[in-house]
């Protein structure tokens, strides 16, 4: 076999069983520590001692314990993030029902780690984990909103798209935070149902048979544009 052929068959470091075992030990340790300690206060020494891993080995997996925890939480939600980003690609299900289903699954996953999420979202302290979580969510909502905008019956401006992405990110973070701060007494379905009473109208519009969506309150934009033309 040629050198090129051998190189093509080489596994990446992430595929090495030893790498995977070490990462699993680190993730288990950081999750256990994060149940009682805010992730930003977990030290590398504390984490590696709990995991039984050398300090220099840790840095092959993450720059900080907070980054490691954020990656773990994001990985847990990745299937739901993927479904949300491509929400409108399904032609067999009402987009509103699919949106509801994805949100419920996300809330259900979050409910499995209440102590950890409470320390991340329910306090006002700065959080690397929350920032990384929000960064990933913004990427997801950017894809979702851009796809939605392409299906509108009118051309959405870049301003509208940017506002909608920011709106969705804020709404999701607020939904998680409010649920945690109210003790998570409501179940995932109740949380999402409550959010939907507050959701922006465009997110809940009916799509036509052609796959197009009207824009609620478009009259505000048209009226403003008309006034601007009259003033020029």
mmCIF file of C-alpha atoms in Angstrom:
data_model
loop_
_atom_site.group_PDB
_atom_site.id
_atom_site.type_symbol
_atom_site.label_atom_id
_atom_site.label_comp_id
_atom_site.label_asym_id
_atom_site.label_seq_id
_atom_site.Cartn_x
_atom_site.Cartn_y
_atom_site.Cartn_z
ATOM 1 C CA UNK A 1 0.000 0.000 0.000
ATOM 2 C CA UNK A 2 1.306 3.462 -0.861
ATOM 3 C CA UNK A 3 2.099 6.062 1.796
ATOM 4 C CA UNK A 4 -0.876 8.071 0.537
ATOM 5 C CA UNK A 5 -3.135 5.072 0.941
ATOM 6 C CA UNK A 6 -1.906 4.429 4.470
ATOM 7 C CA UNK A 7 -2.398 8.093 5.392
ATOM 8 C CA UNK A 8 -5.974 8.046 4.107
ATOM 9 C CA UNK A 9 -6.736 5.125 6.426
ATOM 10 C CA UNK A 10 -5.229 6.759 9.520
ATOM 11 C CA UNK A 11 -7.727 7.663 12.191
ATOM 12 C CA UNK A 12 -8.100 11.164 13.509
ATOM 13 C CA UNK A 13 -7.119 11.661 17.174
ATOM 14 C CA UNK A 14 -10.814 11.850 18.085
ATOM 15 C CA UNK A 15 -11.321 8.325 16.709
ATOM 16 C CA UNK A 16 -8.584 6.827 18.888
ATOM 17 C CA UNK A 17 -10.129 4.676 21.668
ATOM 18 C CA UNK A 18 -7.665 6.087 24.211
ATOM 19 C CA UNK A 19 -8.684 9.636 23.305
ATOM 20 C CA UNK A 20 -12.349 8.695 23.621
ATOM 21 C CA UNK A 21 -11.833 7.049 27.027
ATOM 22 C CA UNK A 22 -9.950 10.068 28.318
ATOM 23 C CA UNK A 23 -12.591 12.458 27.042
ATOM 24 C CA UNK A 24 -15.358 10.370 28.586
ATOM 25 C CA UNK A 25 -13.558 10.489 31.944
ATOM 26 C CA UNK A 26 -13.117 14.270 31.697
ATOM 27 C CA UNK A 27 -16.730 14.847 30.674
ATOM 28 C CA UNK A 28 -18.013 12.643 33.503
ATOM 29 C CA UNK A 29 -15.828 14.527 35.971
ATOM 30 C CA UNK A 30 -16.822 18.010 34.784
ATOM 31 C CA UNK A 31 -20.521 17.091 34.832
ATOM 32 C CA UNK A 32 -20.233 15.810 38.394
ATOM 33 C CA UNK A 33 -18.340 18.899 39.529
ATOM 34 C CA UNK A 34 -20.736 21.264 37.721
ATOM 35 C CA UNK A 35 -23.651 19.937 39.758
ATOM 36 C CA UNK A 36 -22.275 21.714 42.813
ATOM 37 C CA UNK A 37 -19.798 24.268 41.416
ATOM 38 C CA UNK A 38 -20.287 26.929 38.715
ATOM 39 C CA UNK A 39 -18.309 25.790 35.669
ATOM 40 C CA UNK A 40 -16.245 28.979 35.540
ATOM 41 C CA UNK A 41 -14.918 28.212 39.027
ATOM 42 C CA UNK A 42 -13.855 24.622 38.302
ATOM 43 C CA UNK A 43 -10.062 24.478 37.999
ATOM 44 C CA UNK A 44 -8.101 22.277 35.621
ATOM 45 C CA UNK A 45 -6.261 20.741 38.581
ATOM 46 C CA UNK A 46 -9.534 19.898 40.309
ATOM 47 C CA UNK A 47 -10.997 18.412 37.153
ATOM 48 C CA UNK A 48 -7.982 16.326 36.156
ATOM 49 C CA UNK A 49 -7.620 14.973 39.685
ATOM 50 C CA UNK A 50 -11.266 13.879 39.644
ATOM 51 C CA UNK A 51 -10.893 12.327 36.173
ATOM 52 C CA UNK A 52 -7.510 10.723 36.840
ATOM 53 C CA UNK A 53 -6.025 12.463 33.803
ATOM 54 C CA UNK A 54 -2.739 14.318 33.448
ATOM 55 C CA UNK A 55 -3.029 18.100 33.302
ATOM 56 C CA UNK A 56 -1.246 18.377 29.947
ATOM 57 C CA UNK A 57 -3.592 15.745 28.513
ATOM 58 C CA UNK A 58 -6.618 17.862 29.408
ATOM 59 C CA UNK A 59 -5.598 20.637 27.019
ATOM 60 C CA UNK A 60 -5.915 18.234 24.097
ATOM 61 C CA UNK A 61 -9.664 18.238 24.790
ATOM 62 C CA UNK A 62 -10.556 21.813 25.800
ATOM 63 C CA UNK A 63 -8.946 25.111 26.807
ATOM 64 C CA UNK A 64 -10.925 25.306 30.072
ATOM 65 C CA UNK A 65 -13.346 23.159 32.096
ATOM 66 C CA UNK A 66 -16.111 25.614 31.158
ATOM 67 C CA UNK A 67 -15.452 25.012 27.457
ATOM 68 C CA UNK A 68 -15.533 21.251 28.034
ATOM 69 C CA UNK A 69 -18.891 21.502 29.802
ATOM 70 C CA UNK A 70 -20.323 23.790 27.121
ATOM 71 C CA UNK A 71 -19.303 21.359 24.397
ATOM 72 C CA UNK A 72 -20.928 18.503 26.306
ATOM 73 C CA UNK A 73 -24.227 20.363 26.740
ATOM 74 C CA UNK A 74 -24.256 21.481 23.109
ATOM 75 C CA UNK A 75 -23.537 17.917 21.944
ATOM 76 C CA UNK A 76 -26.529 16.696 23.959
ATOM 77 C CA UNK A 77 -28.778 19.149 22.145
ATOM 78 C CA UNK A 78 -27.142 18.825 18.736
ATOM 79 C CA UNK A 79 -29.880 16.585 17.220
ATOM 80 C CA UNK A 80 -32.495 19.163 18.213
ATOM 81 C CA UNK A 81 -30.332 22.042 16.994
ATOM 82 C CA UNK A 82 -29.995 20.280 13.637
ATOM 83 C CA UNK A 83 -33.766 19.799 13.407
ATOM 84 C CA UNK A 84 -34.399 23.429 14.321
ATOM 85 C CA UNK A 85 -31.926 24.740 11.769
ATOM 86 C CA UNK A 86 -33.625 22.692 9.016
ATOM 87 C CA UNK A 87 -37.130 23.009 10.409
ATOM 88 C CA UNK A 88 -38.744 24.115 7.160
ATOM 89 C CA UNK A 89 -37.252 21.358 5.026
ATOM 90 C CA UNK A 90 -39.930 18.873 6.086
ATOM 91 C CA UNK A 91 -42.900 18.672 3.731
ATOM 92 C CA UNK A 92 -44.775 16.083 5.771
ATOM 93 C CA UNK A 93 -45.434 18.059 8.937
ATOM 94 C CA UNK A 94 -46.909 21.444 9.812
ATOM 95 C CA UNK A 95 -43.922 23.730 10.583
ATOM 96 C CA UNK A 96 -45.626 25.025 13.711
ATOM 97 C CA UNK A 97 -46.122 21.508 15.048
ATOM 98 C CA UNK A 98 -42.555 20.600 14.176
ATOM 99 C CA UNK A 99 -41.317 23.727 15.947
ATOM 100 C CA UNK A 100 -43.323 22.739 19.023
ATOM 101 C CA UNK A 101 -41.943 19.207 18.951
ATOM 102 C CA UNK A 102 -38.329 20.394 18.655
ATOM 103 C CA UNK A 103 -38.711 22.893 21.489
ATOM 104 C CA UNK A 104 -40.313 20.277 23.740
ATOM 105 C CA UNK A 105 -37.454 17.865 23.080
ATOM 106 C CA UNK A 106 -34.932 20.584 23.890
ATOM 107 C CA UNK A 107 -36.650 21.451 27.154
ATOM 108 C CA UNK A 108 -36.876 17.760 28.048
ATOM 109 C CA UNK A 109 -33.124 17.356 27.537
ATOM 110 C CA UNK A 110 -32.394 20.428 29.636
ATOM 111 C CA UNK A 111 -34.635 19.098 32.416
ATOM 112 C CA UNK A 112 -32.288 16.127 32.847
ATOM 113 C CA UNK A 113 -29.497 18.383 34.159
ATOM 114 C CA UNK A 114 -31.364 20.954 36.301
ATOM 115 C CA UNK A 115 -28.531 21.649 38.766
ATOM 116 C CA UNK A 116 -26.071 22.387 35.993
ATOM 117 C CA UNK A 117 -28.383 24.549 33.892
ATOM 118 C CA UNK A 118 -29.519 26.480 36.964
ATOM 119 C CA UNK A 119 -25.951 27.594 37.678
ATOM 120 C CA UNK A 120 -25.532 28.646 34.049
ATOM 121 C CA UNK A 121 -28.810 30.451 33.349
ATOM 122 C CA UNK A 122 -30.579 31.333 36.579
ATOM 123 C CA UNK A 123 -27.900 33.646 37.971
ATOM 124 C CA UNK A 124 -26.614 36.963 36.721
ATOM 125 C CA UNK A 125 -22.973 35.953 37.062
ATOM 126 C CA UNK A 126 -20.848 35.999 33.882
ATOM 127 C CA UNK A 127 -20.712 32.533 32.310
ATOM 128 C CA UNK A 128 -18.423 31.172 29.615
ATOM 129 C CA UNK A 129 -20.797 28.230 29.194
ATOM 130 C CA UNK A 130 -23.793 30.499 28.632
ATOM 131 C CA UNK A 131 -21.848 32.562 26.095
ATOM 132 C CA UNK A 132 -20.775 29.490 24.115
ATOM 133 C CA UNK A 133 -24.287 28.056 24.334
ATOM 134 C CA UNK A 134 -25.731 31.323 23.002
ATOM 135 C CA UNK A 135 -23.153 31.428 20.224
ATOM 136 C CA UNK A 136 -24.207 27.990 19.002
ATOM 137 C CA UNK A 137 -27.893 28.899 19.269
ATOM 138 C CA UNK A 138 -27.320 32.035 17.214
ATOM 139 C CA UNK A 139 -25.812 29.907 14.437
ATOM 140 C CA UNK A 140 -28.848 27.626 14.527
ATOM 141 C CA UNK A 141 -31.361 30.471 14.464
ATOM 142 C CA UNK A 142 -29.464 32.226 11.692
ATOM 143 C CA UNK A 143 -29.997 29.204 9.454
ATOM 144 C CA UNK A 144 -33.626 28.836 10.518
ATOM 145 C CA UNK A 145 -34.524 32.503 10.006
ATOM 146 C CA UNK A 146 -32.675 32.765 6.695
ATOM 147 C CA UNK A 147 -34.584 29.746 5.418
ATOM 148 C CA UNK A 148 -37.854 31.241 6.671
ATOM 149 C CA UNK A 149 -37.139 34.576 5.005
ATOM 150 C CA UNK A 150 -36.697 32.852 1.661
ATOM 151 C CA UNK A 151 -40.225 31.475 1.959
ATOM 152 C CA UNK A 152 -41.945 34.782 2.656
ATOM 153 C CA UNK A 153 -44.348 36.252 0.116
ATOM 154 C CA UNK A 154 -42.247 39.424 0.139
ATOM 155 C CA UNK A 155 -38.516 40.067 0.223
ATOM 156 C CA UNK A 156 -37.289 40.327 3.792
ATOM 157 C CA UNK A 157 -34.526 42.872 4.324
ATOM 158 C CA UNK A 158 -31.239 41.999 5.981
ATOM 159 C CA UNK A 159 -32.351 44.211 8.857
ATOM 160 C CA UNK A 160 -35.446 42.042 9.350
ATOM 161 C CA UNK A 161 -33.359 38.858 9.271
ATOM 162 C CA UNK A 162 -30.833 40.174 11.803
ATOM 163 C CA UNK A 163 -33.612 41.334 14.113
ATOM 164 C CA UNK A 164 -35.415 37.995 13.828
ATOM 165 C CA UNK A 165 -32.251 36.023 14.646
ATOM 166 C CA UNK A 166 -31.556 38.195 17.702
ATOM 167 C CA UNK A 167 -35.187 37.910 18.737
ATOM 168 C CA UNK A 168 -35.168 34.128 18.536
ATOM 169 C CA UNK A 169 -31.908 33.853 20.457
ATOM 170 C CA UNK A 170 -33.191 36.130 23.210
ATOM 171 C CA UNK A 171 -36.519 34.295 23.381
ATOM 172 C CA UNK A 172 -34.889 30.878 23.735
ATOM 173 C CA UNK A 173 -32.484 32.061 26.436
ATOM 174 C CA UNK A 174 -35.385 33.765 28.220
ATOM 175 C CA UNK A 175 -37.534 30.620 28.026
ATOM 176 C CA UNK A 176 -34.807 28.505 29.636
ATOM 177 C CA UNK A 177 -34.009 31.130 32.261
ATOM 178 C CA UNK A 178 -37.623 31.728 33.266
ATOM 179 C CA UNK A 179 -38.266 27.998 33.591
ATOM 180 C CA UNK A 180 -35.262 27.536 35.872
ATOM 181 C CA UNK A 181 -36.100 30.573 37.981
ATOM 182 C CA UNK A 182 -39.621 29.280 38.555
ATOM 183 C CA UNK A 183 -38.279 25.997 39.899
ATOM 184 C CA UNK A 184 -39.060 23.984 36.747
ATOM 185 C CA UNK A 185 -42.460 23.171 38.236
ATOM 186 C CA UNK A 186 -44.026 23.185 34.748
ATOM 187 C CA UNK A 187 -43.257 20.294 32.417
ATOM 188 C CA UNK A 188 -41.596 20.740 29.034
ATOM 189 C CA UNK A 189 -44.910 20.823 27.168
ATOM 190 C CA UNK A 190 -46.279 23.553 29.454
ATOM 191 C CA UNK A 191 -43.120 25.615 29.056
ATOM 192 C CA UNK A 192 -43.314 25.536 25.263
ATOM 193 C CA UNK A 193 -47.070 26.169 25.253
ATOM 194 C CA UNK A 194 -46.495 29.234 27.427
ATOM 195 C CA UNK A 195 -43.764 30.476 25.110
ATOM 196 C CA UNK A 196 -46.020 30.089 22.076
ATOM 197 C CA UNK A 197 -48.488 32.554 23.601
ATOM 198 C CA UNK A 198 -45.633 35.079 23.508
ATOM 199 C CA UNK A 199 -43.948 34.039 20.254
ATOM 200 C CA UNK A 200 -43.666 36.626 17.444
ATOM 201 C CA UNK A 201 -46.553 36.327 14.939
ATOM 202 C CA UNK A 202 -44.274 35.518 11.996
ATOM 203 C CA UNK A 203 -43.072 32.359 13.718
ATOM 204 C CA UNK A 204 -46.594 30.925 13.844
ATOM 205 C CA UNK A 205 -47.952 31.834 10.406
ATOM 206 C CA UNK A 206 -49.718 29.303 8.197
ATOM 207 C CA UNK A 207 -47.821 28.311 5.070
ATOM 208 C CA UNK A 208 -49.751 28.156 1.819
ATOM 209 C CA UNK A 209 -49.871 25.032 -0.321
ATOM 210 C CA UNK A 210 -47.063 26.522 -2.382
ATOM 211 C CA UNK A 211 -44.879 26.710 0.727
ATOM 212 C CA UNK A 212 -45.035 30.486 1.042
ATOM 213 C CA UNK A 213 -45.788 32.449 4.190
ATOM 214 C CA UNK A 214 -47.476 35.838 4.585
ATOM 215 C CA UNK A 215 -45.900 38.459 6.819
ATOM 216 C CA UNK A 216 -48.047 39.482 9.793
ATOM 217 C CA UNK A 217 -48.029 43.218 10.420
ATOM 218 C CA UNK A 218 -46.376 43.921 7.087
ATOM 219 C CA UNK A 219 -48.574 46.976 6.926
ATOM 220 C CA UNK A 220 -46.305 48.699 9.442
ATOM 221 C CA UNK A 221 -43.384 48.414 7.023
ATOM 222 C CA UNK A 222 -45.434 49.484 3.988
ATOM 223 C CA UNK A 223 -46.923 52.430 5.881
ATOM 224 C CA UNK A 224 -43.512 53.612 7.053
ATOM 225 C CA UNK A 225 -42.061 53.292 3.561
ATOM 226 C CA UNK A 226 -45.003 55.271 2.148
ATOM 227 C CA UNK A 227 -44.510 58.083 4.658
ATOM 228 C CA UNK A 228 -40.801 58.213 3.856
ATOM 229 C CA UNK A 229 -41.578 58.605 0.150
ATOM 230 C CA UNK A 230 -44.062 61.404 0.869
ATOM 231 C CA UNK A 231 -41.451 63.287 2.885
ATOM 232 C CA UNK A 232 -38.832 63.170 0.106
#
